[in-house]
Structures are given as structure tokens and as C-alpha cells.
XYZ file of N, CA, C and O in Angstrom:
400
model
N -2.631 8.385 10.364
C -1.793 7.908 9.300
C -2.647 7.062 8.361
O -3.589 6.337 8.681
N -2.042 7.333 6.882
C -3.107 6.897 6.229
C -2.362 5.534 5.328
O -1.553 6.053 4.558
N -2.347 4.005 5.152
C -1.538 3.675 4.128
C -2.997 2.994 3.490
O -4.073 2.514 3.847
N -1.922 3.440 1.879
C -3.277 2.880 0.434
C -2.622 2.105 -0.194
O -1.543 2.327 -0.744
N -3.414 0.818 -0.155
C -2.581 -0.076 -1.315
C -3.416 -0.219 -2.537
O -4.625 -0.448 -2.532
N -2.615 -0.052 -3.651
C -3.269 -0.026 -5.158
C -2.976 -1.552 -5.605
O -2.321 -2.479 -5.127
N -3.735 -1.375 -6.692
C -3.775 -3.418 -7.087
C -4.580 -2.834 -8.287
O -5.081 -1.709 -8.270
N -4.670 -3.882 -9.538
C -5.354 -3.478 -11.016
C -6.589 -3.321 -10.324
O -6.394 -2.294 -9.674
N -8.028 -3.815 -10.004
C -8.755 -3.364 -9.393
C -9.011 -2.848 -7.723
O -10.081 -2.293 -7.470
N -8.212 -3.009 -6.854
C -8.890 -2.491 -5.734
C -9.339 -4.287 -4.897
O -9.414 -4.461 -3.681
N -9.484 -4.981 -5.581
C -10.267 -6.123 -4.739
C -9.093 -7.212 -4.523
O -9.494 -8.147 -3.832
N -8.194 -7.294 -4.798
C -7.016 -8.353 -4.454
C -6.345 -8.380 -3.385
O -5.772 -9.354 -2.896
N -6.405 -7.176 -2.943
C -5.716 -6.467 -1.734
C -6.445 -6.671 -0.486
O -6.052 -6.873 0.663
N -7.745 -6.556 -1.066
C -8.771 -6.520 0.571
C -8.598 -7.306 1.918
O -8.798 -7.066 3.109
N -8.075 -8.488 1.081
C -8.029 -9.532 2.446
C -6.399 -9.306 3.274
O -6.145 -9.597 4.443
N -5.350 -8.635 2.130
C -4.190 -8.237 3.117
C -4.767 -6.849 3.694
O -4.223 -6.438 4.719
N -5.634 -6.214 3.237
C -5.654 -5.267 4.251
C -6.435 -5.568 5.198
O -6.501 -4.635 5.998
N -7.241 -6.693 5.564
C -7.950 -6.711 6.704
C -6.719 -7.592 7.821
O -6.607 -7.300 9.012
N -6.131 -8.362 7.330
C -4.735 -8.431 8.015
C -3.991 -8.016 8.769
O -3.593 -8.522 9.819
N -3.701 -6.914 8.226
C -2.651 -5.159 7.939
C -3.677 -4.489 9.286
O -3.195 -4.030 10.322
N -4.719 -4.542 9.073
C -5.688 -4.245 10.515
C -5.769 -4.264 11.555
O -5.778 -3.332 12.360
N -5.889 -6.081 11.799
C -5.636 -6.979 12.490
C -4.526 -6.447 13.178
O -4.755 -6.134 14.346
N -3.296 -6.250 12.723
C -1.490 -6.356 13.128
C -1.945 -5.000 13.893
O -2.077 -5.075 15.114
N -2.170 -3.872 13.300
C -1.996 -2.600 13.308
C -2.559 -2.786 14.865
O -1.874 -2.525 15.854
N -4.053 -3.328 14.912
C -4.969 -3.047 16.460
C -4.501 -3.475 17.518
O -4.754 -3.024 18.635
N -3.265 -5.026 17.074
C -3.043 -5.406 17.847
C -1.724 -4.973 18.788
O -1.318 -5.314 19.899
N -1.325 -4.152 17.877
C 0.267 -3.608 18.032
C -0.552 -1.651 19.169
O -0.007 -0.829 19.906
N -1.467 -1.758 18.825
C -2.320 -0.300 19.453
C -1.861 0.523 18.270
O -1.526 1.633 18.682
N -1.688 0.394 16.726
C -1.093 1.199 16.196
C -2.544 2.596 15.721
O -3.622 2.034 15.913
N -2.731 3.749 15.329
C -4.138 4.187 14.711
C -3.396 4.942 13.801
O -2.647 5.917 13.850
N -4.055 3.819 12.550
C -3.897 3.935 11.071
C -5.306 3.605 10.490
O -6.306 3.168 11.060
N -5.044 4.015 8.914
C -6.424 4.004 8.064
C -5.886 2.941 7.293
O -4.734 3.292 7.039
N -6.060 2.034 6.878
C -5.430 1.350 5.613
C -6.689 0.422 5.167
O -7.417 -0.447 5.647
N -6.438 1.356 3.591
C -7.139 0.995 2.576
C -6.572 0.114 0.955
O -5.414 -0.245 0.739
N -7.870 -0.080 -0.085
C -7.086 -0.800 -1.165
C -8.064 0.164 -1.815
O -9.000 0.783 -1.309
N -7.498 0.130 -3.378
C -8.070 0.798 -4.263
C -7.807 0.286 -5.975
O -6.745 -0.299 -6.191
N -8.397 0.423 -6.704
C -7.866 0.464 -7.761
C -6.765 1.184 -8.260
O -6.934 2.402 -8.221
N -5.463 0.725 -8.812
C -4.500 1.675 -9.482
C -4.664 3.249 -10.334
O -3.853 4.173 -10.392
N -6.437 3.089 -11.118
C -6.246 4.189 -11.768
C -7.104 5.449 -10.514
O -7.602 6.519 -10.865
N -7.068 4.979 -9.240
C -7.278 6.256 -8.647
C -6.222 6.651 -8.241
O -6.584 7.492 -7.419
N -4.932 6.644 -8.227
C -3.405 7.057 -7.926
C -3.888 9.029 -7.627
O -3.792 9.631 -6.558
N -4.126 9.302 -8.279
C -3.946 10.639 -8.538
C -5.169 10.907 -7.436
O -4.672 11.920 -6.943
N -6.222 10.754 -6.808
C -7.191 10.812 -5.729
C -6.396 10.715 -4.420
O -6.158 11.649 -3.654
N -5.938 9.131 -4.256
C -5.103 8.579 -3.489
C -3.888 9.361 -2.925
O -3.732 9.429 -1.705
N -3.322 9.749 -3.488
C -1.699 10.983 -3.479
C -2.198 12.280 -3.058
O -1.472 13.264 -2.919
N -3.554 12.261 -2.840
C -3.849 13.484 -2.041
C -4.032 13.582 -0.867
O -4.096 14.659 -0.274
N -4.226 11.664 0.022
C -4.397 11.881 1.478
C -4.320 10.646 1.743
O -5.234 10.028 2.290
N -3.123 10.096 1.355
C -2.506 9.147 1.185
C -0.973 9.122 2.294
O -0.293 10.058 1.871
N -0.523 8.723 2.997
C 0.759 8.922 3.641
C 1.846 8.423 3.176
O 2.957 8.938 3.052
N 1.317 6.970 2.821
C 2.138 5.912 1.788
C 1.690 5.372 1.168
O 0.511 5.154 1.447
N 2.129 4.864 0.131
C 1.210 3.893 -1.016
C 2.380 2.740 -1.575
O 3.491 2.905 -2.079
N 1.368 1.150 -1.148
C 2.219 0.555 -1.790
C 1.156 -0.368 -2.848
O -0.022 -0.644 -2.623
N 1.936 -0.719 -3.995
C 1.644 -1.125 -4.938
C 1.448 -2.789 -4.652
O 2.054 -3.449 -3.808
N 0.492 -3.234 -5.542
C 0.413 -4.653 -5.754
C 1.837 -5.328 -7.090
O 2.095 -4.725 -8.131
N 2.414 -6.428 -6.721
C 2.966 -6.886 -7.313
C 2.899 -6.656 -8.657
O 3.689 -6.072 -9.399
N 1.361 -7.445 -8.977
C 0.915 -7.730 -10.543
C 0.717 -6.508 -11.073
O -0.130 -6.559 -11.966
N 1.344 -4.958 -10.805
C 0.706 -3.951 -11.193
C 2.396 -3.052 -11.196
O 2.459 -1.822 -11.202
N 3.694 -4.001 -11.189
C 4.947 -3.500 -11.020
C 5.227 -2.900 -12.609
O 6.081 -2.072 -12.926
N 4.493 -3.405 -13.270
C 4.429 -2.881 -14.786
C 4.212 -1.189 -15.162
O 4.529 -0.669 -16.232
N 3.740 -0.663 -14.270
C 3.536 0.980 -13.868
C 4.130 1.631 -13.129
O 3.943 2.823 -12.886
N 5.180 0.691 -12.534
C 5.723 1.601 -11.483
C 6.435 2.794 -12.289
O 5.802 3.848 -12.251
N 7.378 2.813 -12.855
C 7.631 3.863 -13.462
C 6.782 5.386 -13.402
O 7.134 6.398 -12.796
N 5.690 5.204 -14.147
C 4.588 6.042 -14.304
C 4.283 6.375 -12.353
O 4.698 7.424 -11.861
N 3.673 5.516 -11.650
C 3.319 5.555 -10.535
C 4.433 6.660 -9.446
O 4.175 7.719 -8.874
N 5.477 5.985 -9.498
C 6.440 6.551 -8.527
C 6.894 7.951 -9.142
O 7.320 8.732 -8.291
N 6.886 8.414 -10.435
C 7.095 9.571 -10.458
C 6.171 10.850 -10.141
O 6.492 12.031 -10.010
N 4.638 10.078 -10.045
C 3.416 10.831 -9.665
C 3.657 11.099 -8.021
O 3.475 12.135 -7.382
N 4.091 9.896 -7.614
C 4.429 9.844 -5.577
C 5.363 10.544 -5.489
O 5.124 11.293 -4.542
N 6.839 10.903 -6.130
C 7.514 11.806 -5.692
C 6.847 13.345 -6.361
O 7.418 14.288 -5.813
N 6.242 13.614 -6.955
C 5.988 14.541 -7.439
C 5.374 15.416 -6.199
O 5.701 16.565 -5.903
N 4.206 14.420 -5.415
C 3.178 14.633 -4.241
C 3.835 14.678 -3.038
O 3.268 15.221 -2.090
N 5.676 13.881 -2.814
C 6.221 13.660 -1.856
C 5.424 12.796 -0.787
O 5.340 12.967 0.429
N 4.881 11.846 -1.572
C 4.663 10.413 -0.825
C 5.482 9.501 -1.161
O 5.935 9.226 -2.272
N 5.711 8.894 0.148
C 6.465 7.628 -0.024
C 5.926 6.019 -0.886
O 4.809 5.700 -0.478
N 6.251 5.442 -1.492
C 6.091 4.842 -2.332
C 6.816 3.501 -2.498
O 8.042 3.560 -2.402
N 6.284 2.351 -2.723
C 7.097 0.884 -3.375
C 6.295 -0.218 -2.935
O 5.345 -0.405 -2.174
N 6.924 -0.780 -3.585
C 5.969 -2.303 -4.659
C 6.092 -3.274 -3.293
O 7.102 -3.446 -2.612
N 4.809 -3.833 -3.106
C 4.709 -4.635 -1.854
C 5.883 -5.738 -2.249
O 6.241 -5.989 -3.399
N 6.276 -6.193 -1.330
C 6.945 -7.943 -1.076
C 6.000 -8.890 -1.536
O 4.920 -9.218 -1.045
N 6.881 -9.478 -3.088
C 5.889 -10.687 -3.679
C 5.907 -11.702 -2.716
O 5.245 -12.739 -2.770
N 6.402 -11.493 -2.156
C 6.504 -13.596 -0.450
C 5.091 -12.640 0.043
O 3.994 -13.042 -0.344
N 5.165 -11.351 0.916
C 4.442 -11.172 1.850
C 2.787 -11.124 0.796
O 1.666 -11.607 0.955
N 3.323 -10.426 -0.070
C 1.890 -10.156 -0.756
C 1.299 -11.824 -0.765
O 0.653 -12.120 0.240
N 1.428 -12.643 -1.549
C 1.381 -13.848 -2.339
C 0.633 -14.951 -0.672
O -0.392 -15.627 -0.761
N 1.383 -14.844 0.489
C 1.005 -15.338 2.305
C 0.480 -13.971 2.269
O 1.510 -13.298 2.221
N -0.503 -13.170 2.263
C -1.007 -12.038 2.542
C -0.861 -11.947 4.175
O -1.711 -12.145 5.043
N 1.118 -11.414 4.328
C 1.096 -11.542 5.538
C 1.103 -9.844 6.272
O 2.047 -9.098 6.528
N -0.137 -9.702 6.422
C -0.115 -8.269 7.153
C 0.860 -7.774 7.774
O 1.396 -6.725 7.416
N 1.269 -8.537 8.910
C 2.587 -8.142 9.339
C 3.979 -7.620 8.360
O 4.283 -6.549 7.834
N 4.257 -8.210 8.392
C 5.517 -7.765 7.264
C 4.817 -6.499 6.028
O 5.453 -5.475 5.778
N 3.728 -6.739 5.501
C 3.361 -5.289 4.701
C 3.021 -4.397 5.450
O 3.385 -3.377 4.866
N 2.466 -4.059 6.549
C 2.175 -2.997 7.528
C 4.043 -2.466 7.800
O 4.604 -1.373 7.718
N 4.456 -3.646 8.088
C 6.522 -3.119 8.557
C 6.678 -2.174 7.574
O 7.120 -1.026 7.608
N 6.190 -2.932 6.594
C 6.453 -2.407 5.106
C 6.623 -0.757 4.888
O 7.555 0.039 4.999
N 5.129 -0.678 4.496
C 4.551 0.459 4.764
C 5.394 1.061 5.975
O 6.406 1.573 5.497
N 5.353 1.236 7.780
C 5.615 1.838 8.325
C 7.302 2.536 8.242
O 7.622 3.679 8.568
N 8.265 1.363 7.663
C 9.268 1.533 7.470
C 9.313 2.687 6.365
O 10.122 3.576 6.630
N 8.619 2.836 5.213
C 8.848 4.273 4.033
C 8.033 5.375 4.898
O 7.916 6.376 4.191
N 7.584 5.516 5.836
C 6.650 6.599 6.549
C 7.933 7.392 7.451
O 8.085 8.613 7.473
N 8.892 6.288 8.253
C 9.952 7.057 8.860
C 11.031 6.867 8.050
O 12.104 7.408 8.315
């Protein structure tokens, strides 16, 4: 399982995804979770399982989520509390919750 989180560059995210890691190894979960810049969306939606968005980047969703249903990935804008406490836990729920 693959989850990608997008953010305007790719580098804001890094430290919730090493988090998101953390939770995942500790739970025995085996997932990939990565960050990326927003304008690789269209890379991303190719081997991607879920994708959630950075807050500061809710300005695209529009554009974004019609590209994710297009691909039939699941899709939505992280939790500004969890994002903001980059609390892995709750964004990994996150994520796992649009996967089932």
C-alpha cells in the first residue's frame, strides 16, 4: 500500500511522514508513505493508493480531486489540528480510513 502526501513543495510534509512511519511499524502495518511536491499529482495518481493533500495547498483541491477521481484514487485534505501537531497517528487513520 502506497500513501502520498502532496504539500506546495514536497518538504513540509517530511517530518509527518517520518511519523506516519513510526505509527505504521509500530502498529506491524507494510505501507510506503511518501511526500512530494503538488505539481507531481499526475506521476503520483499512477501508483499512488491514496493521496492526501497539505492544508496550505486546499486552494487546488478542486483541480486535484477531479484528477483522483478520474484515476479512482481516494483523495482529501489532511486534518489542519493533525497536520499543524504533525500527528502521524491520526493522518496515517486518515489515510487508512479513504483506502477502506
Amino acid at each position: 500500500m502506497k500513501i502520498t502526501l502532496l504539500c506546495a513543495l514536497g518538504m513540509s510534509t517530511s517530518l509527518l511522514v517520518e511519523k506516519m512511519k513510526k505509527v505504521a511499524k509500530n502498529r506491524d502495518i507494510n505501507v510506503e508513505i511518501e511526500a512530494h511536491p503538488v505539481d507531481d499529482i499526475d506521476k503520483q495518481l499512477k501508483t499512488a493508493d491514496v493521496i492526501l493533500l497539505g492544508p496550505q495547498i486546499r486552494y487546488k483541491k478542486n483541480e486535484l480531486f477531479k484528477k483522483a477521481d478520474v484515476a479512482n484514487i481516494p483523495i482529501e485534505i489532511i486534518d489542519m489540528r493533525a497536520y499543524g501537531t504533525t500527528d502521524g497517528e491520526k493522518v496515517l487513520d486518515q489515510a487508512l480510513e479513504l483506502i477502506n
